[in-house]
Amino acid sequence: MMQFRLEKRREPSRFMLYATPVAAVFLTMVIGAIIFSAIGFDGIGAVREIFLTPLTNSYKWQDLGVKAAPLIIIGVGLSIAYRANVWNIGAEGQYIMGGLAATWVALASHGSGGWWTLPAMMLAGMAGGAAYGAIPALLKTRLNVNEILTSLMLTYASVQLIYYLVRAPWKDPMGMGFPQTRRFASEALLPNIFPGTIVHAGVPIAVIVALIAWFIMSRSVFGYQMRVVGAAPHAARYGGFSENKTIWLALLVSGGLAGLAGMLEVAGPFQRMVPGFPTNYGFTAIIVAFLGRLNPLGVIFAGIVMAITFVGGEVAQTTIGLSNSATGVFQAMMLFFLLAGDILVRYRLKRVVPQTEARV
Amino acid sequence: MTLNRRNLLKIGGAAAALPLLGSKAFAQTEPLKVGFVLVGTINDNGWNYAHNQGRLYLEEQLGDAVETVYVENVPEGPDCERVLRELAQQGCKLIFATSFGFGDSVIKVAEQFPDITFEHATGYMRADNVGTYNARFHEGRAVCGTIAGHMSQTGKAGYIGSFPIPEVVMGINSFVLAARKINPDFTITPVYISTWNDPAKEADAARAMIDQGIDIIAQHTDGPAALQVAEERGIVGGFGQGADMSAFAPQAQLTSIIDNWGPHYVKTAQAVLDGTWESKDSWPGLAEGEVQIGPYGPKVPEAVIAAAEAVKNGQIDGSFNIFTGPINDHTGAEKVAAGVTLTDAELLSMDWYVEGVIPPA
């Protein structure tokens, strides 16, 4: 009997740390092609349509940008929180609350809006997301309730809140009874930055958010605090950083950014609040944050990679008839290879010589 | 293909060559390319299954003149817009968007592609290159309601709806109006689950309502989940929606409303091929065969089948209309006078419940 044991490496290789996400994507393509060929599909065609067509077809770039923007913004927030070992799983709920808060501003100012409408919606969105992130923070710091559970469960509550609001108080008077708000007035809609495309102002905002976050995380005391508390909690306490304060900051920042993404989505592509507003960006962004190595700059690339799989998944459906579930399989494989790669970067596989066969 | 080492090596080698591949150029083809956008999967055995059957019928009837593609599980929102654009850019000249919530996206994308014809199922917004089509499901609901009125022991039915839009409200009203012609005390409780397809939610709603004493269940969602619960709990029964669902509930399915989209798809594609297509609303029903009543279940007695057939045939020959007054609203106030029949326009904006509906909170 051969046995193996994982042994912690003293110093993970910096090169491998950055090479694993790339390797994970590449392995996903190779293994995906093999698996789908083996079960009788055009495996290579599937990989080509999912991973390459979105990049080679310039029409698809605008779709990639629009799909990646919310993933990047939420992913940046999550990467900051996860760095501090604060496990905010409820970004989807914070995204929804941000969207709802922005919708409230848009509806309340309908007909009397102006240049200030969009900035006000943006502030409301961030405040809404941050406030929703504050609930798990309060429960964690006061009552020591696990933030994974509370933030996740609050997501489901926020979905019900959308249903309630669009069915009764916010229902579009002209909507034939369909539960949705009215279409926002033009002052409350994000401008398109390239005429003739669908690329809205949220796309450059996503990049700017990531750059600012990178700068803060690597150059400021705040960033240092987040990293130290996450990496070495004892040392951080010794160094005078408050753990509770870190938890608050992590949840407020990640919630606020998720709320900003919600505002940009509702004022951009959706143009009104509908029951279909929650589209799992908050959950997908968890993969994005890890794929991006919890580094805001990495998150930009990871967001684009995830967007490619979404957009490419649709291409593969229409061109080679690959089922929609295949997209999910590819995304899951990517996360699996990434996590497996991470283990091997931090640990080495060591063969354990069995002691005595006689010990039954 | 079996998995052996040689094959694995072959595939692996091919996979390694992947980065060498560029984008595939799409050859311009002669046939009319028709795209379908579906809100659920073609395996839901209900709404989307029926649309896919229509797509296959279109291929079968028009053969080489058409080529079809579909995209399933498309959320009602900006994702739909992207899918529509994708289909347009791939050369589809006719695109069917088959769910109500795709409306905004269809109108937006249709503006960008004026030479492509769009048809939106169950919608109400049209443009020069956007038509709408629907089927008079409520005629089928009247048949189901008749059976429910005869067979229910408790006189209480539950109705799982997606969203309170006119199409759904119309079905609920038609069902309860028909049932109350048999049993004047019949009531129905709608529950809205805010989605077209979520088997877990549909089943939960069905269980909750059965616990509250209903013995008939109807649904305006896409799959057979509620019927499966009806089968499992042994209540009187329910009805298939969109397609025959007897495979999932052989005892509990009393009958089903079958959507037969094929003829509409053939007619529309032919009109586009001939250059005679124009934007309009198409709303056929039982008489045209776009709505059909499936086989009756083993529990339904002969006399009830005869009553159901009478309601069906009356609607086919035009002698019976479920929305002919007197009709009271749920508060008991008269809404439609005796002998007056609601117009199509009134039906398409229906936002009130008839007597016998216990409105949801």
mmCIF file of C-alpha atoms in Angstrom, chain B residues 36-200:
data_model
loop_
_atom_site.group_PDB
_atom_site.id
_atom_site.type_symbol
_atom_site.label_atom_id
_atom_site.label_comp_id
_atom_site.label_asym_id
_atom_site.label_seq_id
_atom_site.Cartn_x
_atom_site.Cartn_y
_atom_site.Cartn_z
ATOM 1 C CA PHE B 36 -35.373 30.164 -30.709
ATOM 2 C CA VAL B 37 -34.736 31.672 -27.285
ATOM 3 C CA LEU B 38 -36.056 29.566 -24.404
ATOM 4 C CA VAL B 39 -36.419 30.543 -20.758
ATOM 5 C CA GLY B 40 -35.973 26.965 -19.483
ATOM 6 C CA THR B 41 -34.641 23.727 -20.865
ATOM 7 C CA ILE B 42 -36.152 21.730 -23.694
ATOM 8 C CA ASN B 43 -36.366 18.818 -21.266
ATOM 9 C CA ASP B 44 -38.818 20.510 -18.899
ATOM 10 C CA ASN B 45 -41.645 18.396 -20.323
ATOM 11 C CA GLY B 46 -43.839 21.471 -20.436
ATOM 12 C CA TRP B 47 -43.641 24.950 -21.914
ATOM 13 C CA ASN B 48 -40.141 24.867 -23.388
ATOM 14 C CA TYR B 49 -40.519 21.243 -24.444
ATOM 15 C CA ALA B 50 -43.604 22.259 -26.424
ATOM 16 C CA HIS B 51 -41.756 25.112 -28.161
ATOM 17 C CA ASN B 52 -38.947 22.740 -29.054
ATOM 18 C CA GLN B 53 -41.474 20.292 -30.479
ATOM 19 C CA GLY B 54 -42.715 23.177 -32.604
ATOM 20 C CA ARG B 55 -39.155 23.838 -33.748
ATOM 21 C CA LEU B 56 -38.690 20.190 -34.747
ATOM 22 C CA TYR B 57 -42.030 20.269 -36.582
ATOM 23 C CA LEU B 58 -40.828 23.346 -38.473
ATOM 24 C CA GLU B 59 -37.657 21.515 -39.548
ATOM 25 C CA GLU B 60 -39.671 18.493 -40.558
ATOM 26 C CA GLN B 61 -42.217 20.466 -42.593
ATOM 27 C CA LEU B 62 -39.953 22.916 -44.379
ATOM 28 C CA GLY B 63 -36.926 20.635 -44.648
ATOM 29 C CA ASP B 64 -33.941 22.209 -46.375
ATOM 30 C CA ALA B 65 -35.626 25.590 -46.636
ATOM 31 C CA VAL B 66 -34.895 26.285 -42.961
ATOM 32 C CA GLU B 67 -32.168 25.725 -40.436
ATOM 33 C CA THR B 68 -32.913 26.142 -36.742
ATOM 34 C CA VAL B 69 -30.905 26.880 -33.613
ATOM 35 C CA TYR B 70 -32.019 27.361 -30.042
ATOM 36 C CA VAL B 71 -30.552 28.720 -26.822
ATOM 37 C CA GLU B 72 -32.031 27.419 -23.571
ATOM 38 C CA ASN B 73 -32.042 28.617 -19.950
ATOM 39 C CA VAL B 74 -31.911 32.271 -20.955
ATOM 40 C CA PRO B 75 -32.743 34.535 -17.976
ATOM 41 C CA GLU B 76 -35.337 37.276 -18.485
ATOM 42 C CA GLY B 77 -33.038 40.316 -18.428
ATOM 43 C CA PRO B 78 -29.909 41.676 -20.110
ATOM 44 C CA ASP B 79 -28.647 38.142 -20.796
ATOM 45 C CA CYS B 80 -31.535 37.707 -23.208
ATOM 46 C CA GLU B 81 -30.449 40.827 -25.079
ATOM 47 C CA ARG B 82 -27.002 39.335 -25.594
ATOM 48 C CA VAL B 83 -28.427 36.027 -26.795
ATOM 49 C CA LEU B 84 -30.711 37.776 -29.268
ATOM 50 C CA ARG B 85 -27.792 39.757 -30.657
ATOM 51 C CA GLU B 86 -25.719 36.591 -30.848
ATOM 52 C CA LEU B 87 -28.415 34.874 -32.905
ATOM 53 C CA ALA B 88 -28.788 37.915 -35.141
ATOM 54 C CA GLN B 89 -25.059 38.074 -35.769
ATOM 55 C CA GLN B 90 -24.977 34.385 -36.589
ATOM 56 C CA GLY B 91 -27.297 34.996 -39.475
ATOM 57 C CA CYS B 92 -30.730 34.185 -38.068
ATOM 58 C CA LYS B 93 -33.321 36.046 -40.112
ATOM 59 C CA LEU B 94 -36.266 35.002 -37.957
ATOM 60 C CA ILE B 95 -36.070 34.804 -34.178
ATOM 61 C CA PHE B 96 -38.710 33.529 -31.771
ATOM 62 C CA ALA B 97 -38.413 34.726 -28.169
ATOM 63 C CA THR B 98 -40.668 32.435 -26.201
ATOM 64 C CA SER B 99 -41.147 34.011 -22.781
ATOM 65 C CA PHE B 100 -43.029 37.082 -21.567
ATOM 66 C CA GLY B 101 -40.057 38.661 -19.797
ATOM 67 C CA PHE B 102 -37.992 38.804 -23.011
ATOM 68 C CA GLY B 103 -40.160 41.705 -24.253
ATOM 69 C CA ASP B 104 -37.878 44.654 -23.417
ATOM 70 C CA SER B 105 -34.874 42.871 -24.911
ATOM 71 C CA VAL B 106 -36.690 41.957 -28.131
ATOM 72 C CA ILE B 107 -37.773 45.543 -28.744
ATOM 73 C CA LYS B 108 -34.272 46.865 -28.051
ATOM 74 C CA VAL B 109 -32.443 44.373 -30.264
ATOM 75 C CA ALA B 110 -35.044 44.579 -33.037
ATOM 76 C CA GLU B 111 -34.255 48.290 -33.365
ATOM 77 C CA GLN B 112 -30.606 47.443 -34.044
ATOM 78 C CA PHE B 113 -31.456 44.782 -36.650
ATOM 79 C CA PRO B 114 -34.278 46.144 -38.793
ATOM 80 C CA ASP B 115 -33.848 43.443 -41.468
ATOM 81 C CA ILE B 116 -34.464 40.593 -39.033
ATOM 82 C CA THR B 117 -37.946 39.424 -38.108
ATOM 83 C CA PHE B 118 -38.691 38.867 -34.424
ATOM 84 C CA GLU B 119 -41.701 37.183 -32.882
ATOM 85 C CA HIS B 120 -42.349 37.406 -29.154
ATOM 86 C CA ALA B 121 -44.583 34.804 -27.531
ATOM 87 C CA THR B 122 -47.199 36.043 -25.046
ATOM 88 C CA GLY B 123 -45.979 39.630 -25.362
ATOM 89 C CA TYR B 124 -47.819 42.865 -26.033
ATOM 90 C CA MET B 125 -45.191 45.182 -27.544
ATOM 91 C CA ARG B 126 -44.886 45.197 -31.329
ATOM 92 C CA ALA B 127 -42.736 47.080 -33.856
ATOM 93 C CA ASP B 128 -42.314 47.024 -37.631
ATOM 94 C CA ASN B 129 -40.173 43.905 -37.387
ATOM 95 C CA VAL B 130 -41.628 42.522 -34.152
ATOM 96 C CA GLY B 131 -44.803 40.467 -34.087
ATOM 97 C CA THR B 132 -46.451 38.779 -31.130
ATOM 98 C CA TYR B 133 -48.119 35.408 -30.886
ATOM 99 C CA ASN B 134 -49.920 33.516 -28.211
ATOM 100 C CA ALA B 135 -52.430 30.734 -27.788
ATOM 101 C CA ARG B 136 -55.820 30.863 -26.084
ATOM 102 C CA PHE B 137 -54.765 28.677 -23.179
ATOM 103 C CA HIS B 138 -57.745 29.951 -21.225
ATOM 104 C CA GLU B 139 -59.985 27.894 -23.507
ATOM 105 C CA GLY B 140 -58.187 24.796 -22.317
ATOM 106 C CA ARG B 141 -58.459 26.050 -18.733
ATOM 107 C CA ALA B 142 -62.236 26.104 -19.108
ATOM 108 C CA VAL B 143 -62.146 22.400 -19.970
ATOM 109 C CA CYS B 144 -59.899 21.674 -16.970
ATOM 110 C CA GLY B 145 -62.144 23.772 -14.710
ATOM 111 C CA THR B 146 -65.182 21.763 -15.809
ATOM 112 C CA ILE B 147 -63.458 18.528 -14.795
ATOM 113 C CA ALA B 148 -62.365 20.101 -11.497
ATOM 114 C CA GLY B 149 -65.918 21.236 -10.727
ATOM 115 C CA HIS B 150 -67.211 17.718 -11.189
ATOM 116 C CA MET B 151 -64.462 15.810 -9.435
ATOM 117 C CA SER B 152 -63.291 17.937 -6.489
ATOM 118 C CA GLN B 153 -64.521 16.673 -3.111
ATOM 119 C CA THR B 154 -63.535 19.729 -1.105
ATOM 120 C CA GLY B 155 -64.521 22.257 -3.763
ATOM 121 C CA LYS B 156 -61.112 23.895 -3.329
ATOM 122 C CA ALA B 157 -58.368 24.115 -5.896
ATOM 123 C CA GLY B 158 -54.872 25.574 -5.776
ATOM 124 C CA TYR B 159 -53.241 27.337 -8.697
ATOM 125 C CA ILE B 160 -49.504 27.823 -8.975
ATOM 126 C CA GLY B 161 -48.798 30.914 -11.031
ATOM 127 C CA SER B 162 -45.597 32.582 -12.070
ATOM 128 C CA PHE B 163 -46.459 36.279 -12.210
ATOM 129 C CA PRO B 164 -49.885 37.991 -11.996
ATOM 130 C CA ILE B 165 -49.870 39.071 -15.652
ATOM 131 C CA PRO B 166 -53.073 39.072 -17.751
ATOM 132 C CA GLU B 167 -52.248 35.761 -19.448
ATOM 133 C CA VAL B 168 -52.027 34.012 -16.073
ATOM 134 C CA VAL B 169 -54.954 35.853 -14.465
ATOM 135 C CA MET B 170 -57.100 34.963 -17.494
ATOM 136 C CA GLY B 171 -56.310 31.262 -17.017
ATOM 137 C CA ILE B 172 -57.217 31.353 -13.323
ATOM 138 C CA ASN B 173 -60.490 33.160 -14.039
ATOM 139 C CA SER B 174 -61.425 30.817 -16.856
ATOM 140 C CA PHE B 175 -60.731 27.780 -14.674
ATOM 141 C CA VAL B 176 -62.841 28.924 -11.742
ATOM 142 C CA LEU B 177 -65.697 30.242 -13.917
ATOM 143 C CA ALA B 178 -65.992 26.799 -15.520
ATOM 144 C CA ALA B 179 -65.774 24.982 -12.188
ATOM 145 C CA ARG B 180 -68.465 27.194 -10.611
ATOM 146 C CA LYS B 181 -70.879 26.348 -13.412
ATOM 147 C CA ILE B 182 -70.822 22.830 -11.914
ATOM 148 C CA ASN B 183 -70.209 23.613 -8.235
ATOM 149 C CA PRO B 184 -71.254 27.179 -7.321
ATOM 150 C CA ASP B 185 -69.205 27.074 -4.101
ATOM 151 C CA PHE B 186 -65.950 26.204 -5.856
ATOM 152 C CA THR B 187 -62.971 28.370 -4.870
ATOM 153 C CA ILE B 188 -59.421 28.655 -6.089
ATOM 154 C CA THR B 189 -56.323 29.977 -4.332
ATOM 155 C CA PRO B 190 -53.539 31.286 -6.555
ATOM 156 C CA VAL B 191 -49.942 31.341 -5.353
ATOM 157 C CA TYR B 192 -47.326 33.265 -7.309
ATOM 158 C CA ILE B 193 -43.786 31.929 -7.196
ATOM 159 C CA SER B 194 -42.083 34.628 -9.346
ATOM 160 C CA THR B 195 -40.470 32.189 -11.749
ATOM 161 C CA TRP B 196 -41.539 30.085 -14.705
ATOM 162 C CA ASN B 197 -39.506 27.103 -13.783
ATOM 163 C CA ASP B 198 -38.339 26.085 -10.325
ATOM 164 C CA PRO B 199 -39.432 22.515 -9.590
ATOM 165 C CA ALA B 200 -38.556 22.796 -5.906
#
